[in-house]
Amino acid sequence: MLDIAFIRSNPEIIKEGIRKKRMNTDIDELLSVDEEVRKVRGEVEAFRADRNRISKDIPKLKGEEKDQALAKVKAAKDGLSRFEPELKKLEEQFEKLMLMVPNPPLSIVPEGESDDDNVEVRHFGEPTKFDFQPKDHLELAESLDIVDMPRAVKFAGARMYCLKNEGALLEFALFKFALELLVSRGFQPMIVPQLVRREAMIGTGFFPLGEEDTFYVEKDDLYLIGTSEVPLVSYHMDEILNEKDLPKHYCGYSSCFRREAGSYGRDTRGFYRLHQFNKVEQVIICVNDPEVSMVEHRLLLSNSEALMQALGLPHRVALACGAEIGQGQVLKHEIETWMPSRNRYSETHSCSSLHEFQSRRLRIRWRGKNSKVNYCHTLNNTAVASPRILIPLLENFQNEDGSVTIPEVLRPYMTGMERIEPKSK
RNA sequence: GGAGGGAUGGCCGAGCGGUUUAAGGCGGCGGUCUUGAAAACCGUUGACCGAAAGGUCCGGGGGUUCGAAUCCCUCUCCCUCCGCCA
């Protein structure tokens, strides 16, 4: 959510942001409702002021004077009953429209229509060359006996899977490694609720636009999170934080659930697009200074790059173009990792700055030395998400004999194992 | 699931129909003192909308009343006991 005062005085900046993000939000409608709300609110407040002023004197009055005062209050109340329902209706409409307004992207965000227009910032390593015919990750995983998709689909439906044997161990190894790396860099590890209230979904900006992509538990009116960003940011909802306690650096581990509505038939093979996966996510809450949050953004990015470098996975860092940036984000970098079977770099990490977008919705504020209260900035980035990360890991580190070499940094978490060997059938 | 109790400013906590303009404490900020700090003392300090006048906010929503933090209904959450259970 943005500041209505800012929208009011800079509608062209908002409209330009909408254009750059290739969205279609009607700002003029919002502004006209805003004007109407303020007009009607003025009426209502005048009647309320009347009522309050007259009521105050009533206990002191007697007889005819009292009757006159009561009549005046009645007139004010009649006025209120005329305008209050209208105000309420307008305010509801206003709130609804405010939730739709996108955060304008920073000027450094490139123009573009799709991820083909993302701009590479730097890269690590080179696309892997094979002197044999490489297998894709699903073939590898099946021959290594570390996955069972058909059985998962049998009892849980499409886009479901079971990781087994070294696959299950590998996932735990990745998460343990990621958590230890982040903890060593001062991030606070968190295990968080994976079912949340609607408020948290709206507050973090996933609703109302992303509602179709979310699993809903109707009986308890709770939603399954699509990322631990939701609980980690909502954690400080309705709080006023002290400047000395900022920035907050969190790393949360959770399962993530996504309906992937509208993606039928896309990325159906293997580990790329699934209804459920696990992820270590980084979240930062800091003061609302764009320069400070830019420094934090770079920190988030560098953490994930360090992790990918330690794993030895070839990847590139790309600046996401306008159309690829979500409603609330002002800046997004992706880490795209080389996936031989796709013969391209594909997204494994998404690093976002949201400025005040989430903190305004969740009322997360901070108090500075001058006692002034401001909204915070929030940021987030993937540390590692599995099984998607297993695509480049299995594919890039496969050997001609069908085995897969385990990255050295993960071996301590896998009883020293160096390779996963194919199982003979 | 059953029975009771509760939710008040950044935090703790009083108030239970009209000088509440929400007491008091803690914390924050400013000052005195000090080489500096601590302690002590003095002052100051709720959030939101509005250009202002003013208005709104005592968990959310609704109601009673001339007037509600205060009374009634309802929802959510927390605590205690019982039941069930990992």
Short mmCIF file of C-alpha atoms (C1' of nucleotides) in Angstrom, two decimals:
data_model
loop_
_atom_site.label_atom_id
_atom_site.label_comp_id
_atom_site.label_asym_id
_atom_site.label_seq_id
_atom_site.Cartn_x
_atom_site.Cartn_y
_atom_site.Cartn_z
CA MET A 1 0.00 0.00 0.00
CA LEU A 2 1.17 3.50 -0.77
CA ASP A 3 0.61 6.81 0.97
CA ILE A 4 -2.61 8.33 -0.41
CA ALA A 5 -1.14 11.80 0.04
CA PHE A 6 1.71 10.80 -2.28
CA ILE A 7 -0.66 9.29 -4.84
CA ARG A 8 -2.81 12.41 -4.72
CA SER A 9 0.05 14.78 -5.43
CA ASN A 10 1.98 12.49 -7.83
CA PRO A 11 -0.59 10.61 -9.90
CA GLU A 12 1.67 10.69 -12.96
CA ILE A 13 4.44 8.83 -11.09
CA ILE A 14 1.99 6.10 -10.13
CA LYS A 15 0.61 5.88 -13.67
CA GLU A 16 4.11 5.63 -15.10
CA GLY A 17 4.84 2.81 -12.63
CA ILE A 18 1.69 1.00 -13.71
CA ARG A 19 2.74 1.32 -17.34
CA LYS A 20 6.27 0.09 -16.63
CA LYS A 21 4.95 -2.92 -14.73
CA ARG A 22 2.45 -3.60 -17.54
CA MET A 23 -0.45 -3.55 -15.11
CA ASN A 24 -3.82 -1.93 -15.52
CA THR A 25 -4.93 -0.18 -12.37
CA ASP A 26 -7.35 2.73 -12.52
CA ILE A 27 -5.79 5.57 -10.53
CA ASP A 28 -8.34 8.14 -11.62
CA GLU A 29 -11.12 6.06 -10.10
CA LEU A 30 -9.17 5.88 -6.84
CA LEU A 31 -8.62 9.63 -6.83
CA SER A 32 -12.26 10.41 -7.42
CA VAL A 33 -13.35 8.05 -4.62
CA ASP A 34 -10.71 9.67 -2.41
CA GLU A 35 -12.17 13.09 -3.11
CA GLU A 36 -15.68 11.85 -2.38
CA VAL A 37 -14.56 10.22 0.88
CA ARG A 38 -12.98 13.42 2.10
CA LYS A 39 -16.04 15.45 1.22
CA VAL A 40 -18.47 13.14 3.02
CA ARG A 41 -16.08 12.72 5.95
CA GLY A 42 -16.14 16.49 6.34
CA GLU A 43 -19.95 16.42 6.59
CA VAL A 44 -19.92 13.60 9.11
CA GLU A 45 -17.24 15.21 11.26
CA ALA A 46 -19.12 18.51 11.37
CA PHE A 47 -22.24 16.72 12.68
CA ARG A 48 -20.15 14.81 15.19
CA ALA A 49 -18.53 18.02 16.41
CA ASP A 50 -22.06 19.47 16.90
CA ARG A 51 -23.25 16.45 18.80
CA ASN A 52 -20.18 16.34 21.05
CA ARG A 53 -20.28 20.05 21.82
CA ILE A 54 -24.00 20.10 22.72
CA SER A 55 -23.93 16.85 24.69
CA LYS A 56 -21.24 18.21 26.91
CA ASP A 57 -23.56 20.92 28.28
CA ILE A 58 -26.64 18.78 28.78
CA PRO A 59 -25.96 17.72 32.40
CA LYS A 60 -25.77 21.42 33.38
CA LEU A 61 -29.08 22.39 31.73
CA LYS A 62 -32.62 22.24 33.06
CA GLY A 63 -36.17 22.58 31.76
CA GLU A 64 -36.70 24.34 28.46
CA GLU A 65 -32.98 24.91 27.80
CA LYS A 66 -32.38 21.21 28.15
CA ASP A 67 -35.22 20.36 25.78
CA GLN A 68 -33.79 22.73 23.19
CA ALA A 69 -30.33 21.15 23.50
CA LEU A 70 -31.81 17.68 23.13
CA ALA A 71 -33.59 18.80 19.98
CA LYS A 72 -30.34 20.16 18.54
CA VAL A 73 -28.54 16.90 19.27
CA LYS A 74 -31.35 15.08 17.53
CA ALA A 75 -30.80 17.19 14.43
CA ALA A 76 -27.09 16.35 14.46
CA LYS A 77 -27.89 12.67 14.86
CA ASP A 78 -30.28 12.80 11.93
CA GLY A 79 -27.49 14.28 9.86
CA LEU A 80 -25.17 11.52 10.96
CA SER A 81 -27.59 8.77 10.10
CA ARG A 82 -27.87 10.28 6.64
CA PHE A 83 -24.12 10.57 5.90
CA GLU A 84 -22.48 7.83 8.00
CA PRO A 85 -23.62 4.85 5.89
CA GLU A 86 -22.50 6.65 2.77
CA LEU A 87 -19.09 7.35 4.31
CA LYS A 88 -18.70 3.74 5.34
CA LYS A 89 -19.49 2.52 1.85
CA LEU A 90 -17.07 4.98 0.28
CA GLU A 91 -14.30 4.08 2.72
CA GLU A 92 -14.70 0.40 1.93
CA GLN A 93 -14.48 1.14 -1.76
CA PHE A 94 -11.43 3.32 -1.13
CA GLU A 95 -9.64 0.59 0.86
CA LYS A 96 -10.33 -1.94 -1.87
CA LEU A 97 -8.87 0.32 -4.54
CA MET A 98 -5.85 1.20 -2.39
CA LEU A 99 -4.95 -2.50 -2.12
CA MET A 100 -4.67 -2.64 -5.90
CA VAL A 101 -2.21 0.22 -6.40
CA PRO A 102 1.24 -1.04 -7.39
CA ASN A 103 4.47 0.35 -5.98
CA PRO A 104 6.30 2.23 -8.77
CA PRO A 105 9.59 0.51 -9.70
CA LEU A 106 12.90 2.33 -9.21
CA SER A 107 14.31 4.14 -12.23
CA ILE A 108 17.13 1.59 -12.57
CA VAL A 109 14.57 -1.11 -13.38
CA PRO A 110 14.79 -1.83 -17.11
CA GLU A 111 11.84 -1.75 -19.49
CA GLY A 112 10.66 -5.14 -20.67
CA GLU A 113 7.85 -7.59 -21.35
CA SER A 114 9.18 -10.92 -20.07
CA ASP A 115 12.13 -12.55 -18.33
CA ASP A 116 13.94 -12.44 -21.69
CA ASP A 117 14.27 -8.71 -21.01
CA ASN A 118 15.91 -9.15 -17.62
CA VAL A 119 19.38 -7.63 -17.66
CA GLU A 120 22.39 -9.69 -16.61
CA VAL A 121 24.41 -7.92 -13.96
CA ARG A 122 27.17 -10.49 -13.44
CA HIS A 123 27.71 -14.20 -13.65
CA PHE A 124 29.59 -16.97 -11.88
CA GLY A 125 31.03 -19.92 -13.76
CA GLU A 126 30.07 -20.97 -17.28
CA PRO A 127 27.39 -23.30 -18.66
CA THR A 128 28.56 -26.84 -18.01
CA LYS A 129 30.08 -28.69 -20.98
CA PHE A 130 29.65 -32.46 -21.15
CA ASP A 131 31.70 -34.91 -23.17
CA PHE A 132 28.89 -37.45 -22.90
CA GLN A 133 25.12 -37.28 -23.37
CA PRO A 134 23.84 -35.68 -20.15
CA LYS A 135 20.56 -36.77 -18.57
CA ASP A 136 17.94 -34.43 -17.23
CA HIS A 137 17.37 -34.21 -13.50
CA LEU A 138 14.31 -36.45 -13.47
CA GLU A 139 16.05 -39.27 -15.30
CA LEU A 140 18.98 -38.90 -12.95
CA ALA A 141 16.84 -38.75 -9.82
CA GLU A 142 14.90 -41.84 -10.86
CA SER A 143 17.99 -43.88 -11.64
CA LEU A 144 19.55 -42.76 -8.37
CA ASP A 145 16.29 -43.78 -6.65
CA ILE A 146 15.99 -40.47 -4.84
CA VAL A 147 12.53 -39.52 -6.05
CA ASP A 148 9.15 -41.12 -6.62
CA MET A 149 6.73 -38.96 -8.48
CA PRO A 150 4.19 -41.51 -9.79
CA ARG A 151 3.34 -42.73 -6.32
CA ALA A 152 2.99 -39.18 -4.99
CA VAL A 153 0.67 -38.33 -7.87
CA LYS A 154 -1.31 -41.49 -7.12
CA PHE A 155 -2.32 -40.35 -3.64
CA ALA A 156 -1.76 -36.57 -3.76
CA GLY A 157 -2.33 -35.47 -7.33
CA ALA A 158 -0.40 -33.61 -10.00
CA ARG A 159 2.74 -31.59 -9.21
CA MET A 160 3.41 -33.69 -6.12
CA TYR A 161 6.50 -35.79 -5.39
CA CYS A 162 8.34 -37.82 -2.80
CA LEU A 163 12.03 -37.35 -2.19
CA LYS A 164 13.69 -40.45 -0.83
CA ASN A 165 17.03 -41.87 0.24
CA GLU A 166 19.93 -39.54 -0.64
CA GLY A 167 17.40 -37.11 -2.16
CA ALA A 168 15.83 -36.55 1.24
CA LEU A 169 19.26 -36.32 2.85
CA LEU A 170 20.46 -33.91 0.19
CA GLU A 171 17.60 -31.55 0.86
CA PHE A 172 18.30 -31.51 4.59
CA ALA A 173 22.00 -30.96 3.84
CA LEU A 174 21.22 -27.94 1.66
CA PHE A 175 18.99 -26.37 4.29
CA LYS A 176 21.42 -27.01 7.12
CA PHE A 177 24.26 -25.55 5.08
CA ALA A 178 22.20 -22.50 4.12
CA LEU A 179 21.02 -21.89 7.68
CA GLU A 180 24.53 -22.14 9.09
CA LEU A 181 25.86 -19.76 6.48
CA LEU A 182 23.16 -17.19 7.24
CA VAL A 183 23.43 -17.60 10.99
CA SER A 184 27.17 -17.01 10.71
CA ARG A 185 26.29 -13.76 8.96
CA GLY A 186 24.07 -12.63 11.81
CA PHE A 187 20.69 -13.76 10.52
CA GLN A 188 18.23 -15.04 13.10
CA PRO A 189 16.91 -18.53 12.27
CA MET A 190 13.15 -18.97 12.49
CA ILE A 191 10.62 -21.77 12.16
CA VAL A 192 7.27 -20.14 11.46
CA PRO A 193 3.57 -20.94 11.00
CA GLN A 194 2.71 -22.21 7.56
CA LEU A 195 -1.00 -21.51 7.94
CA VAL A 196 -1.83 -17.83 8.29
CA ARG A 197 -4.79 -15.49 8.47
CA ARG A 198 -6.06 -13.54 5.53
CA GLU A 199 -4.64 -10.39 7.15
CA ALA A 200 -1.10 -11.69 6.72
CA MET A 201 -1.73 -12.51 3.05
CA ILE A 202 -3.15 -9.06 2.37
CA GLY A 203 -0.51 -7.43 4.54
CA THR A 204 2.41 -8.95 2.68
CA GLY A 205 0.80 -8.01 -0.62
CA PHE A 206 -0.05 -11.48 -1.93
CA PHE A 207 -3.77 -10.73 -1.72
CA PRO A 208 -6.04 -9.74 -3.31
CA LEU A 209 -4.18 -10.21 -6.62
CA GLY A 210 -2.59 -13.59 -5.82
CA GLU A 211 -5.54 -15.21 -4.14
CA GLU A 212 -6.10 -17.76 -6.92
CA ASP A 213 -2.61 -19.12 -6.41
CA THR A 214 -3.11 -19.90 -2.72
CA PHE A 215 -4.42 -22.99 -0.95
CA TYR A 216 -7.24 -22.16 1.45
CA VAL A 217 -8.33 -24.19 4.49
CA GLU A 218 -11.97 -23.22 4.60
CA LYS A 219 -12.99 -24.80 7.88
CA ASP A 220 -10.51 -22.72 9.84
CA ASP A 221 -10.36 -19.74 7.49
CA LEU A 222 -6.58 -20.05 7.13
CA TYR A 223 -4.27 -19.93 4.12
CA LEU A 224 -1.22 -22.06 3.34
CA ILE A 225 1.79 -19.82 2.80
CA GLY A 226 3.52 -19.71 -0.57
CA THR A 227 6.70 -18.51 1.11
CA SER A 228 7.89 -17.90 4.68
CA GLU A 229 8.21 -14.24 3.69
CA VAL A 230 4.54 -14.05 4.74
CA PRO A 231 4.99 -15.11 8.39
CA LEU A 232 8.44 -13.52 8.72
CA VAL A 233 7.23 -10.08 7.66
CA SER A 234 3.87 -10.39 9.46
CA TYR A 235 5.82 -11.26 12.63
CA HIS A 236 6.12 -7.54 13.42
CA MET A 237 2.61 -6.56 12.36
CA ASP A 238 1.15 -3.68 14.40
CA GLU A 239 4.47 -3.00 16.12
CA ILE A 240 6.53 0.14 16.52
CA LEU A 241 10.16 -0.96 16.54
CA ASN A 242 13.04 0.90 18.12
CA GLU A 243 15.66 2.28 15.80
CA LYS A 244 18.37 0.53 17.81
CA ASP A 245 16.74 -2.86 17.07
CA LEU A 246 16.93 -2.36 13.31
CA PRO A 247 17.70 -3.83 10.90
CA LYS A 248 16.03 -7.17 11.63
CA HIS A 249 17.76 -9.99 9.76
CA TYR A 250 15.75 -13.20 9.64
CA CYS A 251 16.14 -16.54 7.89
CA GLY A 252 13.07 -18.72 8.00
CA TYR A 253 12.58 -22.32 7.04
CA SER A 254 9.21 -23.52 5.85
CA SER A 255 7.31 -25.56 3.37
CA CYS A 256 5.69 -23.48 0.66
CA PHE A 257 2.42 -24.19 -1.08
CA ARG A 258 1.32 -22.85 -4.44
CA ARG A 259 -1.71 -23.79 -6.48
CA GLU A 260 0.04 -22.75 -9.70
CA ALA A 261 -3.37 -21.86 -11.10
CA GLY A 262 -3.28 -21.05 -14.77
CA SER A 263 -0.02 -22.87 -15.36
CA TYR A 264 -1.64 -26.08 -16.56
CA GLY A 265 0.64 -27.86 -18.97
CA ARG A 266 3.59 -25.60 -18.25
CA ASP A 267 6.78 -27.00 -16.69
CA THR A 268 5.03 -30.27 -15.97
CA ARG A 269 8.13 -32.44 -16.06
CA GLY A 270 10.30 -32.82 -13.02
CA PHE A 271 11.13 -30.48 -10.18
CA TYR A 272 10.60 -27.03 -11.69
CA ARG A 273 7.00 -26.23 -10.79
CA LEU A 274 5.43 -28.03 -7.83
CA HIS A 275 2.52 -27.49 -5.45
CA GLN A 276 4.72 -27.95 -2.41
CA PHE A 277 8.38 -27.32 -1.78
CA ASN A 278 10.69 -26.30 1.03
CA LYS A 279 12.68 -23.14 1.32
CA VAL A 280 15.05 -21.15 3.48
CA GLU A 281 14.12 -17.53 2.99
CA GLN A 282 15.83 -14.32 4.10
CA VAL A 283 13.81 -11.34 5.29
CA ILE A 284 15.03 -7.91 6.33
CA ILE A 285 13.11 -5.13 8.04
CA CYS A 286 14.96 -1.82 8.18
CA VAL A 287 14.46 1.95 8.36
CA ASN A 288 12.68 3.60 5.44
CA ASP A 289 15.78 5.15 3.91
CA PRO A 290 16.17 4.07 0.26
CA GLU A 291 19.95 4.13 0.58
CA VAL A 292 19.88 1.93 3.67
CA SER A 293 17.50 -0.57 2.11
CA MET A 294 19.62 -0.63 -1.05
CA VAL A 295 22.60 -1.68 1.08
CA GLU A 296 20.42 -4.37 2.69
CA HIS A 297 19.25 -5.49 -0.75
CA ARG A 298 22.86 -6.01 -1.83
CA LEU A 299 23.50 -7.94 1.39
CA LEU A 300 20.59 -10.30 0.65
CA LEU A 301 21.87 -10.82 -2.84
CA SER A 302 25.46 -11.40 -1.74
CA ASN A 303 24.37 -14.02 0.82
CA SER A 304 22.65 -16.09 -1.84
CA GLU A 305 25.50 -15.62 -4.29
CA ALA A 306 27.97 -16.80 -1.66
CA LEU A 307 25.85 -19.87 -1.12
CA MET A 308 25.63 -20.65 -4.82
CA GLN A 309 29.35 -20.12 -5.24
CA ALA A 310 30.06 -22.45 -2.35
CA LEU A 311 27.92 -25.08 -4.04
CA GLY A 312 29.81 -24.40 -7.28
CA LEU A 313 26.67 -23.93 -9.37
CA PRO A 314 27.05 -21.75 -12.48
CA HIS A 315 24.62 -18.87 -12.27
CA ARG A 316 23.98 -15.30 -13.28
CA VAL A 317 22.48 -12.37 -11.43
CA ALA A 318 19.84 -10.53 -13.43
CA LEU A 319 17.98 -7.31 -12.86
CA ALA A 320 14.29 -8.04 -13.43
CA CYS A 321 12.53 -5.87 -16.00
CA GLY A 322 9.34 -3.90 -15.34
CA ALA A 323 6.84 -6.56 -16.38
CA GLU A 324 8.54 -9.17 -14.18
CA ILE A 325 8.27 -7.12 -11.00
CA GLY A 326 5.41 -7.84 -8.61
CA GLN A 327 2.82 -5.34 -7.44
CA GLY A 328 4.63 -4.39 -4.26
CA GLN A 329 8.24 -4.58 -5.40
CA VAL A 330 10.33 -1.58 -6.38
CA LEU A 331 13.37 -3.63 -7.34
CA LYS A 332 13.99 -7.29 -8.01
CA HIS A 333 17.10 -9.27 -8.81
CA GLU A 334 16.92 -12.89 -9.77
CA ILE A 335 19.63 -15.44 -9.47
CA GLU A 336 19.24 -17.70 -12.47
CA THR A 337 21.11 -20.97 -12.35
CA TRP A 338 22.34 -22.95 -15.33
CA MET A 339 19.99 -25.86 -16.04
CA PRO A 340 21.46 -28.06 -18.78
CA SER A 341 18.14 -29.76 -19.60
CA ARG A 342 16.53 -26.39 -20.24
CA ASN A 343 19.71 -25.20 -21.96
CA ARG A 344 19.33 -21.87 -20.20
CA TYR A 345 19.65 -20.02 -16.93
CA SER A 346 16.42 -20.28 -14.94
CA GLU A 347 15.26 -18.60 -11.78
CA THR A 348 16.24 -20.19 -8.50
CA HIS A 349 16.27 -17.05 -6.34
CA SER A 350 14.27 -13.86 -6.20
CA CYS A 351 15.57 -10.85 -4.26
CA SER A 352 13.05 -8.07 -3.71
CA SER A 353 12.85 -4.64 -2.15
CA LEU A 354 9.35 -3.47 -1.27
CA HIS A 355 10.07 -0.19 0.47
CA GLU A 356 6.96 0.73 2.55
CA PHE A 357 4.50 -1.39 0.57
CA GLN A 358 4.19 -4.23 3.09
CA SER A 359 4.88 -2.21 6.24
CA ARG A 360 2.00 0.17 5.50
CA ARG A 361 -0.38 -2.75 5.02
CA LEU A 362 0.86 -4.41 8.21
CA ARG A 363 1.48 -1.22 10.20
CA ILE A 364 5.13 -2.07 10.90
CA ARG A 365 6.79 1.14 12.04
CA TRP A 366 9.91 2.36 13.77
CA ARG A 367 10.62 5.23 16.12
CA GLY A 368 13.73 7.31 15.52
CA LYS A 369 15.80 9.36 17.95
CA ASN A 370 13.56 12.38 17.39
CA SER A 371 10.61 10.20 18.53
CA LYS A 372 9.11 10.42 15.05
CA VAL A 373 7.24 7.33 13.88
CA ASN A 374 7.80 6.05 10.32
CA TYR A 375 6.97 2.97 8.29
CA CYS A 376 9.77 0.44 7.75
CA HIS A 377 11.25 -0.93 4.57
CA THR A 378 11.03 -4.69 3.98
CA LEU A 379 13.10 -6.94 1.73
CA ASN A 380 13.39 -10.64 1.03
CA ASN A 381 15.42 -13.15 -0.92
CA THR A 382 15.56 -16.88 -1.36
CA ALA A 383 18.49 -18.61 0.28
CA VAL A 384 17.72 -22.01 -1.16
CA ALA A 385 14.52 -23.62 -2.42
CA SER A 386 14.25 -27.35 -2.98
CA PRO A 387 13.53 -29.42 -5.00
CA ARG A 388 14.05 -26.72 -7.67
CA ILE A 389 17.71 -26.30 -6.70
CA LEU A 390 18.16 -30.04 -7.26
CA ILE A 391 17.64 -29.48 -10.99
CA PRO A 392 20.95 -27.64 -11.52
CA LEU A 393 22.65 -29.61 -8.77
CA LEU A 394 21.90 -33.02 -10.24
CA GLU A 395 22.28 -31.96 -13.86
CA ASN A 396 25.52 -29.96 -13.55
CA PHE A 397 27.25 -32.44 -11.25
CA GLN A 398 26.34 -35.64 -13.10
CA ASN A 399 29.04 -38.02 -14.25
CA GLU A 400 29.21 -40.25 -17.31
CA ASP A 401 28.49 -43.37 -15.21
CA GLY A 402 25.17 -41.84 -14.10
CA SER A 403 26.38 -40.91 -10.63
CA VAL A 404 26.14 -37.39 -9.22
CA THR A 405 28.95 -35.74 -7.30
CA ILE A 406 27.88 -34.11 -4.06
CA PRO A 407 29.27 -30.58 -3.58
CA GLU A 408 32.05 -30.66 -1.03
CA VAL A 409 30.37 -28.18 1.29
CA LEU A 410 27.37 -30.50 1.67
CA ARG A 411 29.33 -33.67 2.44
CA PRO A 412 29.67 -32.98 6.17
CA TYR A 413 25.87 -33.02 6.34
CA MET A 414 25.66 -36.30 4.41
CA THR A 415 27.91 -38.54 6.47
CA GLY A 416 30.83 -37.63 4.23
CA MET A 417 29.21 -39.13 1.13
CA GLU A 418 30.95 -37.96 -2.08
CA ARG A 419 28.62 -39.30 -4.74
CA ILE A 420 25.16 -40.62 -5.20
CA GLU A 421 25.37 -43.81 -7.23
CA PRO A 422 22.71 -45.16 -9.59
CA LYS A 423 20.82 -48.13 -8.18
CA SER A 424 20.76 -51.29 -10.28
CA LYS A 425 17.28 -52.55 -10.93
"C1'" G B 1 -15.28 -29.61 22.47
"C1'" G B 2 -17.34 -27.84 27.83
"C1'" A B 3 -17.01 -24.08 32.04
"C1'" G B 4 -14.99 -19.56 33.82
"C1'" G B 5 -11.65 -15.07 33.47
"C1'" G B 6 -9.42 -11.43 30.41
"C1'" A B 7 -7.77 -7.87 25.95
"C1'" U B 8 -6.56 -0.07 27.75
"C1'" G B 9 -0.87 4.43 24.71
"C1'" G B 10 6.27 1.91 22.81
"C1'" C B 11 5.71 -1.55 27.46
"C1'" C B 12 3.25 -2.46 32.34
"C1'" G B 13 -1.16 -0.88 34.50
"C1'" A B 14 -5.59 2.22 36.81
"C1'" G B 15 -10.32 3.63 35.17
"C1'" C B 16 -16.33 0.21 34.93
"C1'" G B 17 -22.16 6.13 31.94
"C1'" G B 18 -20.63 12.88 31.84
"C1'" U B 19 -13.73 17.80 34.65
"C1'" U B 20 -10.44 11.04 31.04
"C1'" U B 21 -8.13 16.61 28.07
"C1'" A B 22 -6.99 8.00 29.32
"C1'" A B 23 -4.23 8.27 36.36
"C1'" G B 24 0.47 6.13 37.81
"C1'" G B 25 4.96 3.54 36.65
"C1'" C B 26 8.66 1.92 33.07
"C1'" G B 27 10.92 3.14 28.55
"C1'" G B 28 12.15 7.28 25.00
"C1'" C B 29 13.67 12.43 24.29
"C1'" G B 30 15.67 17.21 26.45
"C1'" G B 31 18.06 19.39 30.69
"C1'" U B 32 20.68 19.97 35.75
"C1'" C B 33 24.82 17.59 38.14
"C1'" U B 34 29.61 14.96 36.31
"C1'" U B 35 36.24 14.72 33.24
"C1'" G B 36 32.73 11.07 31.04
"C1'" A B 37 29.01 7.68 32.45
"C1'" A B 38 25.63 5.80 36.08
"C1'" A B 39 22.40 7.39 39.93
"C1'" A B 40 19.35 11.34 41.50
"C1'" C B 41 16.39 15.47 40.26
"C1'" C B 42 13.55 18.74 36.68
"C1'" G B 43 10.94 19.01 32.14
"C1'" U B 44 8.76 16.49 28.06
"C1'" U B 45 6.46 12.29 25.56
"C1'" G B 46 0.08 8.05 22.42
"C1'" A B 47 -1.43 6.80 17.21
"C1'" C B 48 -4.29 8.06 12.82
"C1'" C B 49 -7.09 11.59 9.28
"C1'" G B 50 -7.16 16.89 8.11
"C1'" A B 51 -4.23 23.07 5.40
"C1'" A B 52 -6.93 24.31 9.75
"C1'" A B 53 -11.14 24.13 12.77
"C1'" G B 54 -11.97 19.68 14.16
"C1'" G B 55 -12.64 14.42 14.01
"C1'" U B 56 -11.39 9.12 14.92
"C1'" C B 57 -9.07 5.32 18.01
"C1'" C B 58 -9.21 1.76 24.88
"C1'" G B 59 -8.90 -6.32 20.55
"C1'" G B 60 -12.72 -6.36 15.64
"C1'" G B 61 -17.93 -5.53 14.31
"C1'" G B 62 -22.95 -4.16 15.78
"C1'" G B 63 -26.42 -2.03 19.45
"C1'" U B 64 -28.48 0.97 23.85
"C1'" U B 65 -27.93 6.40 25.27
"C1'" C B 66 -28.40 13.41 24.67
"C1'" G B 67 -23.43 11.23 26.00
"C1'" A B 68 -19.79 4.63 26.05
"C1'" A B 69 -12.99 2.60 27.59
"C1'" U B 70 -17.23 1.95 31.01
"C1'" C B 71 -23.85 -1.18 29.68
"C1'" C B 72 -25.83 -5.14 25.94
"C1'" C B 73 -25.01 -8.60 21.60
"C1'" U B 74 -21.44 -10.92 18.49
"C1'" C B 75 -16.64 -12.37 16.52
"C1'" U B 76 -11.30 -13.02 17.22
"C1'" C B 77 -7.33 -13.88 20.35
"C1'" C B 78 -5.05 -14.89 25.27
"C1'" C B 79 -5.22 -17.23 30.32
"C1'" U B 80 -7.23 -21.07 34.05
"C1'" C B 81 -9.81 -25.74 34.83
"C1'" C B 82 -12.10 -30.20 32.47
"C1'" G B 83 -12.31 -33.50 28.12
"C1'" C B 84 -9.69 -35.33 23.78
"C1'" C B 85 -4.87 -35.88 21.77
"C1'" A B 86 0.38 -35.43 19.33
#
